[in-house]
Coordinates of C-alpha atoms and ligand atoms in Angstrom, one line a residue:
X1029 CA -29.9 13.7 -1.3
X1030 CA -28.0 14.7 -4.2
X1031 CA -24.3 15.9 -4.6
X1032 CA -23.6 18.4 -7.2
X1033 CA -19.7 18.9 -6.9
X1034 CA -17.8 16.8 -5.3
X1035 CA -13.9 17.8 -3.9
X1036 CA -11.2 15.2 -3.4
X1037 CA -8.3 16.6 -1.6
X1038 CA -5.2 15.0 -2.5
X1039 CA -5.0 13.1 -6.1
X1040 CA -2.6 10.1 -4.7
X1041 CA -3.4 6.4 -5.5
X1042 CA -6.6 6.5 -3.9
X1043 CA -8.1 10.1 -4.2
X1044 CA -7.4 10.1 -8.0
X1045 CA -9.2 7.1 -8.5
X1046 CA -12.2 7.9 -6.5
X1047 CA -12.3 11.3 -8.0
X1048 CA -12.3 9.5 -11.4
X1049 CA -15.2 7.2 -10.2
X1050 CA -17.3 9.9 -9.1
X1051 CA -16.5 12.0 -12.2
X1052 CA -17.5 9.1 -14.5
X1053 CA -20.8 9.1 -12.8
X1054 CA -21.5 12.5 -14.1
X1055 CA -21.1 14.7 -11.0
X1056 CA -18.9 17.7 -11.1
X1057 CA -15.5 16.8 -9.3
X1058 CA -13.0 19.1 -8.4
X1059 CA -9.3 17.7 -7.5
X1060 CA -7.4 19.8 -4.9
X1061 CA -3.4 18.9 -4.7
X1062 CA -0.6 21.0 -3.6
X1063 CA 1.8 19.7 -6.2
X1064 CA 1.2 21.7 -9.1
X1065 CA 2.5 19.2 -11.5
X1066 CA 0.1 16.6 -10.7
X1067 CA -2.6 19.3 -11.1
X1068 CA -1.1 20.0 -14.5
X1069 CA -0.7 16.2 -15.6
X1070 CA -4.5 15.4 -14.7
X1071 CA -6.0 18.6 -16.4
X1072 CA -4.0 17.2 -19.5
X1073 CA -6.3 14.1 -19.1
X1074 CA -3.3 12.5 -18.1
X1075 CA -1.9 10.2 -14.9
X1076 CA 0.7 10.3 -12.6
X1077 CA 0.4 7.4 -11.4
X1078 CA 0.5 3.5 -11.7
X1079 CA -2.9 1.7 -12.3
X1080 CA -4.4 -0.7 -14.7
X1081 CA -7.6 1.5 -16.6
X1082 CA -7.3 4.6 -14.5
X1083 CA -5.7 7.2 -17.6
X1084 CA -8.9 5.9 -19.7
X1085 CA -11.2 7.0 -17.1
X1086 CA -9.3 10.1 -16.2
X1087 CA -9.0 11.0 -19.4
X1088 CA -12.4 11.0 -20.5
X1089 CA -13.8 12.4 -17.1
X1090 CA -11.5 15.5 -18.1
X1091 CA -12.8 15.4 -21.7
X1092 CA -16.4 15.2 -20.6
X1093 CA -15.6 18.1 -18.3
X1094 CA -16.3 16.1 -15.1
X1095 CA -13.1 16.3 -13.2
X1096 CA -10.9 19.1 -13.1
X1097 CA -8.0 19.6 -11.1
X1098 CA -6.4 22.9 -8.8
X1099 CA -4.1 24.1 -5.9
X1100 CA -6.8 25.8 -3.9
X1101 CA -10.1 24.6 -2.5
X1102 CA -13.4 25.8 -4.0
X1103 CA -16.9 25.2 -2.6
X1104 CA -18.1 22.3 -3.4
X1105 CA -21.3 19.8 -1.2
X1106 CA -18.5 17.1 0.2
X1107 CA -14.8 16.9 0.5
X1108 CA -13.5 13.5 0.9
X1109 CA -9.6 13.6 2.4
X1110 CA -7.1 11.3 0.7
X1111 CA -4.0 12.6 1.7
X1112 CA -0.8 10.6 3.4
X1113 CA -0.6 10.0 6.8
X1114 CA 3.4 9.0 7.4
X1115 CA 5.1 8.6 10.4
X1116 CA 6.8 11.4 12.2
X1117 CA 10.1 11.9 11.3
X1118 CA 13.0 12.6 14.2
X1119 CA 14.6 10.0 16.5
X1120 CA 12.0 10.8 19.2
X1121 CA 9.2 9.3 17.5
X1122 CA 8.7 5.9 17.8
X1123 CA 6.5 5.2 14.2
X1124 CA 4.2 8.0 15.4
X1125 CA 1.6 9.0 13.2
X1126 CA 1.7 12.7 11.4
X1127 CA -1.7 14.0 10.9
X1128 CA -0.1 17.2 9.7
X1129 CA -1.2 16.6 5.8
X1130 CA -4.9 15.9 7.4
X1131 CA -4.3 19.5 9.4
X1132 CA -3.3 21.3 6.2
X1133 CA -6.3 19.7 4.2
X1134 CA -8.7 21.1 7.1
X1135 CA -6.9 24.6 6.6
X1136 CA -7.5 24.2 3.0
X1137 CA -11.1 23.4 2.9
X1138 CA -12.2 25.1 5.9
X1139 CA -12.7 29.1 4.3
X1140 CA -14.8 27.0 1.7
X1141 CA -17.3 25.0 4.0
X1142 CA -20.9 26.1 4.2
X1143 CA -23.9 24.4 5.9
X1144 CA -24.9 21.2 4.7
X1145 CA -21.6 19.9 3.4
X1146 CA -20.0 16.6 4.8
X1147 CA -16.3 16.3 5.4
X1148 CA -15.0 12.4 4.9
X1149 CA -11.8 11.5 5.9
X1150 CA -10.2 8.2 3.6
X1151 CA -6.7 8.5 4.8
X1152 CA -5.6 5.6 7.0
X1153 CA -5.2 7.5 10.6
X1154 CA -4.9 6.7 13.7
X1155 CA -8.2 6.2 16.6
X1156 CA -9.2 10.1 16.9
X1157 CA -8.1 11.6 14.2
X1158 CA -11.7 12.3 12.2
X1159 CA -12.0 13.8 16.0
X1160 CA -9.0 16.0 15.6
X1161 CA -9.8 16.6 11.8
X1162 CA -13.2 18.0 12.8
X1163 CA -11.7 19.9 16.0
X1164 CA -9.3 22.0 13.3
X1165 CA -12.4 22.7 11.1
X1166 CA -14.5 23.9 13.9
X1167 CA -11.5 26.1 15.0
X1168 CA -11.5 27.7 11.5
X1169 CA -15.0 28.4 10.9
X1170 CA -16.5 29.1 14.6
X1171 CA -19.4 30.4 12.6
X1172 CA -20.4 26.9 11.7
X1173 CA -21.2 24.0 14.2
X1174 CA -19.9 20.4 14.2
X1175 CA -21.1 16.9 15.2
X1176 CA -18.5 17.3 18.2
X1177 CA -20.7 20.0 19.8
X1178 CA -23.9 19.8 17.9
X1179 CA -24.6 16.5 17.3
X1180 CA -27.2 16.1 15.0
X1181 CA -28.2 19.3 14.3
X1182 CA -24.6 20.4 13.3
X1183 CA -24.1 22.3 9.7
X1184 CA -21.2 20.2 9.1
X1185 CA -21.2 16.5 8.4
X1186 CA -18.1 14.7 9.3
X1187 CA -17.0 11.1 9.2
X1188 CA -14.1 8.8 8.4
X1189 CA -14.6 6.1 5.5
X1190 CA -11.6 3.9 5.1
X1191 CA -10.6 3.2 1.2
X1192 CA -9.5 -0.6 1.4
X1193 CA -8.6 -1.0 -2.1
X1194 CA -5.9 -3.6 -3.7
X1195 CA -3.2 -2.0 -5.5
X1196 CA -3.7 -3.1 -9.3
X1197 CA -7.5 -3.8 -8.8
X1198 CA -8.4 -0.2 -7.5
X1199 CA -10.7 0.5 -10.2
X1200 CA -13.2 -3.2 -9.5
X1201 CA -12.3 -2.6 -5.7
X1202 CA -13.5 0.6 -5.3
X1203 CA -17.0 -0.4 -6.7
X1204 CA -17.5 -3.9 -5.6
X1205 CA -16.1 -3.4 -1.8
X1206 CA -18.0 -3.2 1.2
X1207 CA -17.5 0.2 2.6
X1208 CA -17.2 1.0 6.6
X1209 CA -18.9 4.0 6.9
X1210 CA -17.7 5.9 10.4
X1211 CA -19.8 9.0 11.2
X1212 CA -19.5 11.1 14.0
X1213 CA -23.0 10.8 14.8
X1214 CA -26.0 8.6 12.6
X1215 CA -26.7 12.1 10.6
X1216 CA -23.0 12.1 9.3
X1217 CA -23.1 8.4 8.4
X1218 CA -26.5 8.6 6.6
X1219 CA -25.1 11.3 4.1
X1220 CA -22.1 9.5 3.7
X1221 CA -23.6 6.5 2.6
X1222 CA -25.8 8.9 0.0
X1223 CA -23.0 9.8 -1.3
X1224 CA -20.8 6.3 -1.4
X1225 CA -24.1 5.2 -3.4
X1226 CA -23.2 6.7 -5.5
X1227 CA -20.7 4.5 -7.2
X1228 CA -19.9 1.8 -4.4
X1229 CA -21.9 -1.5 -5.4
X1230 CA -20.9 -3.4 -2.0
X1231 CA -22.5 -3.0 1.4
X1232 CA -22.0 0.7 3.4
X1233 CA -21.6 -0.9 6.7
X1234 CA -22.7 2.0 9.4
X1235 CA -20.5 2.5 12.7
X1236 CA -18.9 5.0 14.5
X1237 CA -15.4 6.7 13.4
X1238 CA -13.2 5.8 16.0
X1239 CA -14.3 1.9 14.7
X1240 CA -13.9 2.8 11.6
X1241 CA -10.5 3.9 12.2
X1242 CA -9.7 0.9 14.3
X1243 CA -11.4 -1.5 11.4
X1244 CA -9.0 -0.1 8.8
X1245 CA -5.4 -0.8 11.1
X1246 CA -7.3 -4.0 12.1
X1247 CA -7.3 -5.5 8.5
X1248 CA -3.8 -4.5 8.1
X1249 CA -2.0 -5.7 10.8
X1250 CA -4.4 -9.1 10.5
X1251 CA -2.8 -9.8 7.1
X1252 CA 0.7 -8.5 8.8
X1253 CA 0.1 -10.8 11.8
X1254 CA -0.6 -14.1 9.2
X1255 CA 2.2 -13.1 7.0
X1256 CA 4.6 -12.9 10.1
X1257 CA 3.6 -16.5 10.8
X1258 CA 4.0 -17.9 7.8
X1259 CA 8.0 -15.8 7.6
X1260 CA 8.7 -17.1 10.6
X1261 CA 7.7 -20.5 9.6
X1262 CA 10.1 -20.7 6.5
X1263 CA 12.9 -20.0 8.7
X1264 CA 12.1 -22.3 11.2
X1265 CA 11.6 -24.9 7.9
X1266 CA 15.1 -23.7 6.8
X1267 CA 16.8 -24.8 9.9
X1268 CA 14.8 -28.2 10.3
X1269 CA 15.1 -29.1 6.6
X1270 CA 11.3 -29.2 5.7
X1271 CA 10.0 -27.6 2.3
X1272 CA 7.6 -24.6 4.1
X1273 CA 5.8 -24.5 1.2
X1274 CA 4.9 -28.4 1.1
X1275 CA 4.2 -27.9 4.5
X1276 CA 1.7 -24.8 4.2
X1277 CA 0.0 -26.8 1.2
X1278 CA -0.4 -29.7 3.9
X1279 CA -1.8 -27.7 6.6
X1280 CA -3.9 -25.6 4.6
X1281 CA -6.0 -29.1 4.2
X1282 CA -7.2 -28.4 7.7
X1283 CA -10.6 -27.1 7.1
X1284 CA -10.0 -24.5 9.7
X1285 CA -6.4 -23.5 8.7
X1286 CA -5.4 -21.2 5.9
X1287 CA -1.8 -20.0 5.8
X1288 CA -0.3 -17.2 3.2
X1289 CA 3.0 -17.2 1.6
X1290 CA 6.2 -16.1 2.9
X1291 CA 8.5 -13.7 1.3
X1292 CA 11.6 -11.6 1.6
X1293 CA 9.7 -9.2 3.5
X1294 CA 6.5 -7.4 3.5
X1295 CA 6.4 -4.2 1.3
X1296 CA 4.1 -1.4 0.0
X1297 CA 2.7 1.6 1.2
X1298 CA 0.0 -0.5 4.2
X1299 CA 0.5 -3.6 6.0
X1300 CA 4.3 -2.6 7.0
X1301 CA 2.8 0.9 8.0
X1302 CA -0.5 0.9 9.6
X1303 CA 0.1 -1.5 12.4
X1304 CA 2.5 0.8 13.8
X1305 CA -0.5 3.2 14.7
X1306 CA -2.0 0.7 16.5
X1307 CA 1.6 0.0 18.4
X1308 CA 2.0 3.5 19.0
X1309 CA -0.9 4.3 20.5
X1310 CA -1.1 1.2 22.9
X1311 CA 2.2 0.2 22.8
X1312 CA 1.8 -1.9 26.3
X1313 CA -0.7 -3.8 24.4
X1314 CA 0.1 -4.6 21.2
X1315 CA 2.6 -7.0 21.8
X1316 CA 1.9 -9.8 18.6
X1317 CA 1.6 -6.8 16.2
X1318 CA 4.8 -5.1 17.0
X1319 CA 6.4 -8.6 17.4
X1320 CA 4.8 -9.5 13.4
X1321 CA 5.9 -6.3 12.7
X1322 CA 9.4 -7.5 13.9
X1323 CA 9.8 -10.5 11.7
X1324 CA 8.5 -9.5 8.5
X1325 CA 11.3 -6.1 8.8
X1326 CA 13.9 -8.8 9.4
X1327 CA 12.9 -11.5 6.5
X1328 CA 15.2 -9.3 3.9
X1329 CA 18.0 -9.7 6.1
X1330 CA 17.3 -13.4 6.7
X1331 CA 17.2 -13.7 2.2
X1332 CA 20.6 -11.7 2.2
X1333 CA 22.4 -14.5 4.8
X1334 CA 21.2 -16.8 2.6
X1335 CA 22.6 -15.4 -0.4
X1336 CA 25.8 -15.4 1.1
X1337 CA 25.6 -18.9 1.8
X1338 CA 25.2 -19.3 -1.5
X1339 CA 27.7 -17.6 -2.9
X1340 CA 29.8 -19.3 -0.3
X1341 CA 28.6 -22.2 -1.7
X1342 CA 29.8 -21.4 -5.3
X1343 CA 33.1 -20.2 -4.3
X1344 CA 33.8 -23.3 -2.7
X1345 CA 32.2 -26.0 -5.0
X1346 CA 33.4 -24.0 -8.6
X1347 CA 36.5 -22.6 -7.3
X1348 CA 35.2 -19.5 -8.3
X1349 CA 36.5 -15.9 -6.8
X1350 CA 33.8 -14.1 -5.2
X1351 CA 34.5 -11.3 -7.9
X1352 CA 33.5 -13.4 -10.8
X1353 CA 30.1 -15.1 -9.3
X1354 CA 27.0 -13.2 -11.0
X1355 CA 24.0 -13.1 -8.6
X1356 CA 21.3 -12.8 -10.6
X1357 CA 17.8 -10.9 -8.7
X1358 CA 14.3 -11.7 -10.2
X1359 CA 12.1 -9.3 -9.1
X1360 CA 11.9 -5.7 -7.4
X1361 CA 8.3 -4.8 -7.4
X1362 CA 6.9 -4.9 -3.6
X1363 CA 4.4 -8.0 -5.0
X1364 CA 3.8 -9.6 -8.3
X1365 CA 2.8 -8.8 -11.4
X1366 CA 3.2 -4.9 -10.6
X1367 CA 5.2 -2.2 -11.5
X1368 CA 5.7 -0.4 -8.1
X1369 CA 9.3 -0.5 -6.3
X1370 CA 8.3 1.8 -3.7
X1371 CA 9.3 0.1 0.0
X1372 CA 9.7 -3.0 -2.2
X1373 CA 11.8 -5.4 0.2
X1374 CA 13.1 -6.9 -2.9
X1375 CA 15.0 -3.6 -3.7
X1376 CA 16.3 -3.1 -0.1
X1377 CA 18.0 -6.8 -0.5
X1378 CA 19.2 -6.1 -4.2
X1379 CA 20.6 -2.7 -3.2
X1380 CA 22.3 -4.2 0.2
X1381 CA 23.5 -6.6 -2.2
X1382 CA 25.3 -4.8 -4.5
X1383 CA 26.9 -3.0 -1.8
X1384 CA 28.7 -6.0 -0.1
X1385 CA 28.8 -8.5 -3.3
X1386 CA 32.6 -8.0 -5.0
X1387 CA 30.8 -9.9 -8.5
X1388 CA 28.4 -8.1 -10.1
X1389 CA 25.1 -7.9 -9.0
X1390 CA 21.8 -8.2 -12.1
X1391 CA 18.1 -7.5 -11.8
X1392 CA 15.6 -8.7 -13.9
X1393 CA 12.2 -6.8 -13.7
X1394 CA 10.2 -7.5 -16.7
X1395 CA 8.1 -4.2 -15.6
X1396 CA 10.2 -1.5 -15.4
X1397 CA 12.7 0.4 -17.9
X1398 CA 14.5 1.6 -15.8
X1399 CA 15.9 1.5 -12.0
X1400 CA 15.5 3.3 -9.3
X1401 CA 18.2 5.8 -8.5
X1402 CA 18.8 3.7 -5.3
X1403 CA 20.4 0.7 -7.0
X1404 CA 21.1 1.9 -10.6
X1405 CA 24.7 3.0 -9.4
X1406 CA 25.9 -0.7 -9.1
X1407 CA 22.9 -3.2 -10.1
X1408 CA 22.5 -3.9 -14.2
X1409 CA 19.2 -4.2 -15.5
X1410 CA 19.0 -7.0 -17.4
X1411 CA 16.7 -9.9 -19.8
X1412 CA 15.7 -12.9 -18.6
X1413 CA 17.5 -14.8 -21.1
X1414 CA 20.9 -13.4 -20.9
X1415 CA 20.8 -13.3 -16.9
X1416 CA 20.3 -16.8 -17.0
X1417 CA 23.2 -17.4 -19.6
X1418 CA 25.8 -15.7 -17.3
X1419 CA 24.4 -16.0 -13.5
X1420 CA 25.6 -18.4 -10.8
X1421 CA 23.2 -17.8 -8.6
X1422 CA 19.4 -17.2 -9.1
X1423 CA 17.4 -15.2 -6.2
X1424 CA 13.6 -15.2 -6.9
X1425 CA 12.1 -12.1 -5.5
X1426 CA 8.9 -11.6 -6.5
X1427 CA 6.8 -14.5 -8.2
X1428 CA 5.8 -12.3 -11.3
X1429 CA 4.4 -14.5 -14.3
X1430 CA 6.9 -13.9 -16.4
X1431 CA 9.3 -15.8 -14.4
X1432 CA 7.4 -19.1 -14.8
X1433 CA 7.1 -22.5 -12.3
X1434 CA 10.5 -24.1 -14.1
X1435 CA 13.3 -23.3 -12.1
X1436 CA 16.7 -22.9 -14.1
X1437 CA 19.5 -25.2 -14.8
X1438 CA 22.9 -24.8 -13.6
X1439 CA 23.3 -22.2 -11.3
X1440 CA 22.4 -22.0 -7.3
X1441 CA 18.6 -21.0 -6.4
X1442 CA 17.7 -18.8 -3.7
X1443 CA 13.6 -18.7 -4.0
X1444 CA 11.9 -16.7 -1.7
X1445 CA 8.5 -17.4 -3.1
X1446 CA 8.3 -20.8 -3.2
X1447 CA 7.8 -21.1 -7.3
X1448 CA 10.7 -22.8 -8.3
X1449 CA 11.2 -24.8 -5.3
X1450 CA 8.1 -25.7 -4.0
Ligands
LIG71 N1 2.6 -10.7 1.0 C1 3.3 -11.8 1.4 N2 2.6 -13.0 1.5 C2 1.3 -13.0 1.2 C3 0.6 -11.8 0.9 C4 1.3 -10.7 0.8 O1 4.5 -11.8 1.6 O2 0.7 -14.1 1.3 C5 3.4 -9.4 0.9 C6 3.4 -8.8 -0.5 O3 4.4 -9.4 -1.3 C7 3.6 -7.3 -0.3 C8 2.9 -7.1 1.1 O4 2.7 -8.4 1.6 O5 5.0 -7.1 -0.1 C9 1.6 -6.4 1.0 O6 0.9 -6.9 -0.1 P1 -0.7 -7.1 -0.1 O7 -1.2 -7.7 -1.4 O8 -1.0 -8.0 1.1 O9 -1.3 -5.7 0.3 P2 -1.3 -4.2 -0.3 O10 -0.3 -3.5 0.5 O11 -1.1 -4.2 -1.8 O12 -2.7 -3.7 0.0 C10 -3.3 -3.8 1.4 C11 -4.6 -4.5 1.3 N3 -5.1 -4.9 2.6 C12 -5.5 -6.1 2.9 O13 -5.5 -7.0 2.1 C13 -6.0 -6.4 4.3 C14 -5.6 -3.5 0.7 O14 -7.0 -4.0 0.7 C15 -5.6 -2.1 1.4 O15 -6.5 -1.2 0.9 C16 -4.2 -1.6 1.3 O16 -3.3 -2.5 1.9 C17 -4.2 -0.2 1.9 O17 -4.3 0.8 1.1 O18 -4.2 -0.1 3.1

């Protein structure tokens, strides 16, 4: 089976990168985005996004002529879906899902399908929605048939494939990873995995797509769930007086035990999202996800009472007024040794911060040049060096490499990530 174009429908942080991939591997790929600036930025061989190696291999897949980018859907032998799925907004919705970027894509590609192509659907969704995706396709082109009616025999191939990449490792993820490969029937699946071949080096495990869409939520809210524990553990710690992070490294001898790191909070674009699809849609069920859900939303208030303790602390002990004491921030990417603030906790405790803290208020993130527009109002961007000559108070955020395993003299710590303090 061979694929002569390829379409990826929206150019985001993981249908840029697999368009790239495929594009490198000589096959025609055409990008389809509705934001005509991206479309501009990637025909320039350029990026518009945040990941180590991906403007080389953009670029030269433009050069060579590989990957090209557009606003409108052209015919092409599969379509792989990467588009957002966020939550609904409104006060009625409870963290609902809303497929209606996956509706749009349909729209989009439907007037271009033609027998034989396969339709893959990446984005993280909800259970039933490669159903729903394929029910909108087949409403648009009643002259072709779909797995839902046809099995088999339809003319369209459709199937959900979950990306499962890291964030700063997309590029050796998306090759080396085993792929879940969820067709709607064995057909769908089989030319899936052709195509996946074509760059993926890992296994293509076969199941069915409402698995597939379960596996993807599943892995999220697992590392959600152990992340919860291990949040909930450092306050406990806090309140008894035990180092949580002497006592992970303890019980993490148990051959059977292995606990992760608590934080302020659990950020990113995932594993504070996805489990929410799997509370919505059972809610009377998924009782320890919402509840992990829960704690890790509530760890950045958690860091922020203990900032105030320790500007309490400083007040009282150096007589200073709460005016003068400098609470210096390390860190305000959503993990380390990144350059992404996006749902960062770290920049929801900075910016609370600043709003209640009468001193001023730094950040030190050795990554970016500038701050968001959320917190650059009332937070100063500062070095290392000089934060560390004028702060009281040192809150470690986010255990980037830059800030080293020393922790600094002379001023109050808060440490969230256990480098400093452990
Ligand atoms: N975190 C902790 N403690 C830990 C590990 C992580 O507090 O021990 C925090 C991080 O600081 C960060 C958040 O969790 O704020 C999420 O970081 P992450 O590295 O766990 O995950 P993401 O969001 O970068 O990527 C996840 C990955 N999923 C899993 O590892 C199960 C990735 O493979 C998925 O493809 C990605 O979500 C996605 O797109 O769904």
């Amino acid at each position: 089976m061979t694929f002569k174009t390829i379409s990826v429908i929206g150019l985001g942080y993981i249908g840029l990168p697999t368009a790239a991939v495929f594009a490198s591997r000589k096959i025609k790929v055409i990008g389809v985005d509705i934001d005509q600036k991206t479309v501009d930025t990637i025909n320039r061989g350029q990026i518009h996004i945040v990941e180590p190696d991906l403007d080389i291999v953009v670029h030269a897949a433009v050069t060579e002529g590989y990957l090209r980018a557009t606003t409108m859907a052209e015919a092409a032998d599969a379509f792989l879906i990467a588009v957002p799925t966020p939550f609904k907004s409104g006060i009625t919705s409870d963290h609902e899902p809303d497929l209606s970027y996956i509706e749009s894509a349909s729209q989009s590609i439907a007037p271009v399908l033609k027998k034989g192509d396969i339709v893959i659907l990446e984005s993280t969704s909800p259970v039933g929605a490669t159903e729903q995706m394929a029910a909108w396709l087949a409403q648009a082109r009643p002259d072709l048939t779909f797995p839902q009616t046809h099995g088999e025999e339809s003319d369209i191939r459709v199937a959900h494939c979950p990306e499962r990449v890291l964030p700063g490792q997309v590029l050796r993820e998306l090759v080396q990873n085993d792929r879940v490969i969820g067709g709607m029937t064995p057909a769908c699946s089989n030319v899936a995995i052709a195509l996946y071949k074509v760059f993926v080096q890992g296994e293509c495990v076969i199941t069915n797509a409402r698995t597939a869409e379960m596996c993807k939520l599943t892995e999220n809210s697992f590392r959600d769930v152990n992340i919860a524990l291990v949040n909930e553990l450092s306050m406990i710690c806090d309140e008894l007086g035990i180092s949580v992070w002497e006592l992970i490294r303890l019980a993490n001898r148990h051959p059977r035990v292995n606990l992760l790191q608590p934080g302020p909070g659990v950020g990113g674009h995932c594993i504070a999202i996805d489990p929410w699809f799997i509370v919505s849609q059972s809610p009377e069920s998924s009782k320890l996800i919402r509840a992990a859900r829960g704690v890790n939303d509530e760890k950045p208030e958690w860091v922020l009472r203990k900032i105030n303790k320790a500007i309490s602390k400083v007040r009282d002990e150096k007589r200073k007024a709460t005016e003068d004491i400098v609470v210096a921030c390390f860190g305000l990417s959503f993990k380390p040794n990144i350059d992404d603030l996006r749902e960062s906790p770290s920049v929801e405790i900075v910016k609370k911060l600043s709003s209640v803290h009468a001193g001023r208020v730094l950040a030190i993130e050795p990554h970016v040049k500038d701050l968001p527009s959320s917190i650059g109002g009332q937070v100063e961007l500062v070095e290392m060096d000089y934060a560390l000559g004028v702060a009281d108070i040192a809150v470690l955020l986010v255990d980037h490499r830059e800030f080293g395993k020393n922790a600094p003299k002379d001023v109050e710590i808060v440490d969230t990530r256990g480098i400093w303090v452990a």
